[in-house]
Structure formats: structure tokens, C-alpha cells
JSON list of C-alpha atoms in Angstrom, two decimals:
[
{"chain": "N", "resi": 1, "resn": "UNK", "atom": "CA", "xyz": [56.69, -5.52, 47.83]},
{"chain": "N", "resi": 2, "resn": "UNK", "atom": "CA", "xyz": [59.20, -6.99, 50.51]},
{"chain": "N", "resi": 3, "resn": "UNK", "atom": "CA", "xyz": [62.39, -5.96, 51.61]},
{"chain": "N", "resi": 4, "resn": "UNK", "atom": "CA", "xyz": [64.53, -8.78, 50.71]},
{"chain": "N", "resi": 5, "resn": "UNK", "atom": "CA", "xyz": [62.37, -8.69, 47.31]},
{"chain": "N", "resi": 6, "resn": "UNK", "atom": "CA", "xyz": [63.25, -5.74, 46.64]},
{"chain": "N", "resi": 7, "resn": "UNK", "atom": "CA", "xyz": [67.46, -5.98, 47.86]},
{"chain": "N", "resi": 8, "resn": "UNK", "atom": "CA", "xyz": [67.29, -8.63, 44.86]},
{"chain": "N", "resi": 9, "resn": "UNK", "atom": "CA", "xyz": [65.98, -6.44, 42.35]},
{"chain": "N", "resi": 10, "resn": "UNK", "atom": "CA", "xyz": [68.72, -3.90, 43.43]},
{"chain": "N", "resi": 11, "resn": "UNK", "atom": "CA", "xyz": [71.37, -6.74, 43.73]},
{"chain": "N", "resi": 12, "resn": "UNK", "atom": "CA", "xyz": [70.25, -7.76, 39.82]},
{"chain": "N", "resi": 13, "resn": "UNK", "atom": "CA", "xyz": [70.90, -4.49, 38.37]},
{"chain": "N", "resi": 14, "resn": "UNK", "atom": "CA", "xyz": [66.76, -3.76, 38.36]},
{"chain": "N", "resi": 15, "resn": "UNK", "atom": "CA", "xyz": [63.42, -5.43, 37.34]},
{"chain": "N", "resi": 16, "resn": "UNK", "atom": "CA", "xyz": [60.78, -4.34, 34.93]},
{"chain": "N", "resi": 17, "resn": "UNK", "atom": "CA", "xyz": [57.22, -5.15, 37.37]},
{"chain": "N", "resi": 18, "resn": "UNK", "atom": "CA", "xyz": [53.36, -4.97, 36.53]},
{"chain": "N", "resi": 19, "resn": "UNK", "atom": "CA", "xyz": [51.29, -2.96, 38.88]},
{"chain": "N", "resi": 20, "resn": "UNK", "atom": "CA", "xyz": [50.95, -6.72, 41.16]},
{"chain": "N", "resi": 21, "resn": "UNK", "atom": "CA", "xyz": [54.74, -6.00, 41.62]},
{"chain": "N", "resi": 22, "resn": "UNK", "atom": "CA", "xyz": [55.27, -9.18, 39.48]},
{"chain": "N", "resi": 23, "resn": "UNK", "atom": "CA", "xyz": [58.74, -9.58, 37.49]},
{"chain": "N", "resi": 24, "resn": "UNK", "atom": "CA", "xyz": [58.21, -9.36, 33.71]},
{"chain": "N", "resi": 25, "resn": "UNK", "atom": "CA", "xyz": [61.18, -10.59, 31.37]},
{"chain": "N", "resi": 26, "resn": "UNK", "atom": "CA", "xyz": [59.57, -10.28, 27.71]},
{"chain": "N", "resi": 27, "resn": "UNK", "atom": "CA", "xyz": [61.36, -12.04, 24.71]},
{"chain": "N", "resi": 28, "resn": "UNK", "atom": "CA", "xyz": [60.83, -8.89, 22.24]},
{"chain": "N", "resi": 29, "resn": "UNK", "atom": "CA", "xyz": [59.10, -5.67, 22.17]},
{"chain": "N", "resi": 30, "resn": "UNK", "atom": "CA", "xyz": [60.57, -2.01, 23.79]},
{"chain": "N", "resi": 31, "resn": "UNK", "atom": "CA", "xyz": [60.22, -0.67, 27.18]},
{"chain": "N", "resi": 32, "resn": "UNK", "atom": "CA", "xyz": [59.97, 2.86, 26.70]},
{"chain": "N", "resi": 33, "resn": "UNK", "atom": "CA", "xyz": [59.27, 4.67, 30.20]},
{"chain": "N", "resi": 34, "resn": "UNK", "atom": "CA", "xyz": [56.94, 7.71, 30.13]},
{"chain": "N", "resi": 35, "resn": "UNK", "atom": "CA", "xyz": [56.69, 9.00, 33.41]},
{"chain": "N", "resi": 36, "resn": "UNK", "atom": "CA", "xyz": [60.50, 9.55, 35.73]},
{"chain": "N", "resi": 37, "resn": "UNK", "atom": "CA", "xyz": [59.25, 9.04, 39.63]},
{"chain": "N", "resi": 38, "resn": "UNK", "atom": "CA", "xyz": [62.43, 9.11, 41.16]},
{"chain": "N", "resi": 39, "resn": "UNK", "atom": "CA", "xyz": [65.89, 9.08, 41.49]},
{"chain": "N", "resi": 40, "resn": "UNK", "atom": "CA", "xyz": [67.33, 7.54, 45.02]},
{"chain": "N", "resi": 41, "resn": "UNK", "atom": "CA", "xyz": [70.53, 6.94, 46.85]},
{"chain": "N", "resi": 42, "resn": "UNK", "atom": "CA", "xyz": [70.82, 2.73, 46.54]},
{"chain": "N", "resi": 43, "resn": "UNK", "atom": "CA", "xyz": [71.77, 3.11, 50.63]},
{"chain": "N", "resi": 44, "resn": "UNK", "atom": "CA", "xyz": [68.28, 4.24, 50.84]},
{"chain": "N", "resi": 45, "resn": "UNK", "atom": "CA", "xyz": [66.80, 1.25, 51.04]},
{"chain": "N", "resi": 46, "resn": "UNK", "atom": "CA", "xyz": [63.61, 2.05, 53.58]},
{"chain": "N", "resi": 47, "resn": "UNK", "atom": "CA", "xyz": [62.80, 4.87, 51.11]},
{"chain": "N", "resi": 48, "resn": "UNK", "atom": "CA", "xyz": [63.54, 3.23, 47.95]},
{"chain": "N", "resi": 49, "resn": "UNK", "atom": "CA", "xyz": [61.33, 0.90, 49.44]},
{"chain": "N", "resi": 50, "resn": "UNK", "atom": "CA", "xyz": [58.71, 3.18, 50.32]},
{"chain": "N", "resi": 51, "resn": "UNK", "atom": "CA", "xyz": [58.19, 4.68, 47.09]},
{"chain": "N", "resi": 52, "resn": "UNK", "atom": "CA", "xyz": [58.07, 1.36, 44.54]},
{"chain": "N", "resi": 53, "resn": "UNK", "atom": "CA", "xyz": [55.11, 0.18, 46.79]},
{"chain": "N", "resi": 54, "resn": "UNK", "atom": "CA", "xyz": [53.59, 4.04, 46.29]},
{"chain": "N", "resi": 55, "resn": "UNK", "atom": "CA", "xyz": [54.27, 3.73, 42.43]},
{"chain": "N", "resi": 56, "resn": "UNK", "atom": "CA", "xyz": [52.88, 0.14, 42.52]},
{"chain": "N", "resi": 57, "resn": "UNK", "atom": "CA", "xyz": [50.01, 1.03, 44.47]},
{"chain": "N", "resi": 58, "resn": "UNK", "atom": "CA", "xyz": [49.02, 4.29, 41.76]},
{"chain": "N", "resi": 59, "resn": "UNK", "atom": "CA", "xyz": [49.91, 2.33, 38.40]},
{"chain": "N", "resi": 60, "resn": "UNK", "atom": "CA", "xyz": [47.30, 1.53, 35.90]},
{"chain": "N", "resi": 61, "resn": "UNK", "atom": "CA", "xyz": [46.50, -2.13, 34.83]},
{"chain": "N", "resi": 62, "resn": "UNK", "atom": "CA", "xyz": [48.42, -1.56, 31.40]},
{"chain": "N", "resi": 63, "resn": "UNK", "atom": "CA", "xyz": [51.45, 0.46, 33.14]},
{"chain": "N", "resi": 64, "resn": "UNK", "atom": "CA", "xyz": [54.67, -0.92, 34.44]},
{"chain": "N", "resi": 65, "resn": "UNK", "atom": "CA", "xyz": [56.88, 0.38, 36.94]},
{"chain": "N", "resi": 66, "resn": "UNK", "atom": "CA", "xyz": [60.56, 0.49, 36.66]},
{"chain": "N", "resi": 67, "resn": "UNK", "atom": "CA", "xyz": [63.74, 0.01, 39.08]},
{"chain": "N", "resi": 68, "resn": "UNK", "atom": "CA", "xyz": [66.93, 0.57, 37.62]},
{"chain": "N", "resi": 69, "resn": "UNK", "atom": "CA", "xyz": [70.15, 0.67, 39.34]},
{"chain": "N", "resi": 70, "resn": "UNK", "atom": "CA", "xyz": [73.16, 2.78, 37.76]},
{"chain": "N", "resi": 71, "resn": "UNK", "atom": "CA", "xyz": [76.30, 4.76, 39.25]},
{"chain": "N", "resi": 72, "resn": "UNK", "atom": "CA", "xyz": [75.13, 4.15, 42.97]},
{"chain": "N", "resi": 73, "resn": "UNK", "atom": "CA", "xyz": [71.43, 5.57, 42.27]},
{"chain": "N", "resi": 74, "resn": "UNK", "atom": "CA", "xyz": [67.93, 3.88, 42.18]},
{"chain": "N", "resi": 75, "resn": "UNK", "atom": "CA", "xyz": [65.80, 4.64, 39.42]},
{"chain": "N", "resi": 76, "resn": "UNK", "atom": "CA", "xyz": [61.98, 4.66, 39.46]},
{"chain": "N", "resi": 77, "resn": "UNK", "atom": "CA", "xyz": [59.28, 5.32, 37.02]},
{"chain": "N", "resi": 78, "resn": "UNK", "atom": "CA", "xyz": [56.35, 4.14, 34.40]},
{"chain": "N", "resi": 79, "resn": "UNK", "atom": "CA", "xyz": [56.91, 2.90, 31.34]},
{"chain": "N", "resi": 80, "resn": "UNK", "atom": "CA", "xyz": [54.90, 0.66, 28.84]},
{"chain": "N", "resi": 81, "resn": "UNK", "atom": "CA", "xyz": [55.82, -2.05, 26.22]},
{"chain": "N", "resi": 82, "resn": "UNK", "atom": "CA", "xyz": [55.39, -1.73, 22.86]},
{"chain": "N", "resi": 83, "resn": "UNK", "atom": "CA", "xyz": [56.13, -4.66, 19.92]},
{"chain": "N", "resi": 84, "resn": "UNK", "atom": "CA", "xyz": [56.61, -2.12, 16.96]},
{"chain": "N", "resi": 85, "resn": "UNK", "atom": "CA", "xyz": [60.30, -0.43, 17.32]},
{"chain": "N", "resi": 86, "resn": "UNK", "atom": "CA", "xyz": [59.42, 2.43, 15.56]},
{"chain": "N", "resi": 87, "resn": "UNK", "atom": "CA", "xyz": [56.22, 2.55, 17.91]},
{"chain": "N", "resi": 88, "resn": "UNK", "atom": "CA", "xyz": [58.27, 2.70, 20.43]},
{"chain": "N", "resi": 89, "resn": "UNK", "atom": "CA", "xyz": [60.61, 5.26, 19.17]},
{"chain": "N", "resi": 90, "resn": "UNK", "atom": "CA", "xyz": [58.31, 7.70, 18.64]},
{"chain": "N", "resi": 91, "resn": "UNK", "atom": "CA", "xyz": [56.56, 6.86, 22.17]},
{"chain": "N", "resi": 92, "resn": "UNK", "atom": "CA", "xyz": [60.09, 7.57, 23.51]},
{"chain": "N", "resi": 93, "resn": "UNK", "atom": "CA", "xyz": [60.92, 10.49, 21.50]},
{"chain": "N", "resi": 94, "resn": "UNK", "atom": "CA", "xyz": [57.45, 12.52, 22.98]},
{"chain": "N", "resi": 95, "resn": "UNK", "atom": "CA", "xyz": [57.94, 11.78, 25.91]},
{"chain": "N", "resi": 96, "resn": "UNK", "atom": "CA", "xyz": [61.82, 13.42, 25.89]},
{"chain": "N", "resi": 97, "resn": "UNK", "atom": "CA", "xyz": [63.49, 10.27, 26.82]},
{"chain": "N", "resi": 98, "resn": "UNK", "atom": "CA", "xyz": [67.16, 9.00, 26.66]},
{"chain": "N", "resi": 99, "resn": "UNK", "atom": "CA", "xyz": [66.43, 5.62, 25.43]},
{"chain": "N", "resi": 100, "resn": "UNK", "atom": "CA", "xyz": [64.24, 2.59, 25.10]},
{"chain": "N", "resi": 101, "resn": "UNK", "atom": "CA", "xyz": [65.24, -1.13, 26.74]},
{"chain": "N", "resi": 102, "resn": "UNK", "atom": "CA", "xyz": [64.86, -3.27, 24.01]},
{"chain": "N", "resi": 103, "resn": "UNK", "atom": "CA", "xyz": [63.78, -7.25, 25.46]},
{"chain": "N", "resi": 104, "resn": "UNK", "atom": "CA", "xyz": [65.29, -9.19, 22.88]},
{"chain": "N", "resi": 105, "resn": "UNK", "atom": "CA", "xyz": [69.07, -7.67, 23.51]},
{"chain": "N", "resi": 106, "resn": "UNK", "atom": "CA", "xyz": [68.34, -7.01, 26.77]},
{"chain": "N", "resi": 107, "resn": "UNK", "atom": "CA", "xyz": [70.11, -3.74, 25.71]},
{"chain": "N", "resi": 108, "resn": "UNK", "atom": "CA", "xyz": [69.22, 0.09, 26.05]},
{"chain": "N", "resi": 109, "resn": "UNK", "atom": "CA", "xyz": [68.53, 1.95, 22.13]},
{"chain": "N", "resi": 110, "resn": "UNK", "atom": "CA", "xyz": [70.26, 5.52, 22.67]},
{"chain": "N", "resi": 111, "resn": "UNK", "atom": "CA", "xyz": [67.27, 7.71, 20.82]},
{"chain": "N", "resi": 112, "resn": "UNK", "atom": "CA", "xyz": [69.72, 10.58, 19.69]},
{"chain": "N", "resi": 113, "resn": "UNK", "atom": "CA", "xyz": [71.47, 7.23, 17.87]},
{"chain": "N", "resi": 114, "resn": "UNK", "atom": "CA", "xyz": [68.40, 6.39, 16.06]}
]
């Protein structure tokens, strides 16, 4: 991935990518991450940088790799889609997660919520 790629993604509030580093933006189905990479200062660009292409470079053909921005930090890890909600929940749930990004609301489900 490019730098100025890569200051959009950040400037957009995050991007969901395959392991090409190609923007997805599904209609429906859960993102439910399983794997947290890392958690960087958004100043950081050069390292945030630095470790999407790493992630990008070690993902599987069916895994995704997620960049999330929140409260000044840069968040990075693996997830994978799922159509089935309470697939995903229970995907989510194992793997001791917060929440799941659902595509159709473009909102995050809270798991303790559920």
C-alpha cells in the first residue's frame, strides 16, 4: 500500500481491505475481527504504514485486514465476514471481542448488548 493511500483510509475514519490491499464495502453480512495486530499513534504514519503492508503481506486469501481510526489511535487486525448474524456472534464471542461491524448499518453490534 501507498502513503497517500493509506492518509485516506486514516482521513475516512478506516477501510475494511482483502489481502491485495483492495477496499471492500459489502451491502450485508458482519465483520467480526479475530486476530488484534496493533494499536498505533495516528501521527505514526511511517509505522502505521509499515505494519498494514506486514499484515497485508501475511494474510490468508479468505482473511481481511482492518484499519480503524478512534480517539487519536490506529487500529490494525484480521477479521472475516460472515452473512449469518448469529454466525457472526458466536465467531465474535470466541474470539473475546467487543463487537462486530455490521455492513448494512454501517454500524458496530456491542456483543455484551446482544
Amino acid at each position: 500500500m501507498k502513503k497517500q493511500t493509506l492518509i485516506k483510509i486514516l482521513q475516512n475514519g478506516g477501510a475494511t481491505l482483502t489481502n491485495k490491499g483492495i477496499q471492500k464495502n459489502y451491502k450485508k453480512g458482519y465483520q467480526v475481527s479475530f486476530q488484534d495486530l496493533h494499536i498505533i499513534n495516528i501521527n505514526n504514519i511511517n509505522e502505521i504504514l509499515e505494519k498494514v503492508n506486514t499484515a497485508l503481506n501475511n494474510a490468508n486469501k479468505c482473511d481481511f485486514v482492518g484499519i480503524w481510526v478512534g480517539s487519536g489511535l490506529v487500529y490494525i487486525d484480521y477479521s472475516k465476514r460472515f452473512l449469518d448474524l448469529q454466525n457472526a456472534i458466536d465467531y465474535g464471542t470466541a474470539k473475546k471481542q467487543i463487537s462486530i461491524f455490521d455492513w448494512s448499518t454501517k454500524k458496530c453490534i456491542f456483543l455484551a448488548e446482544v
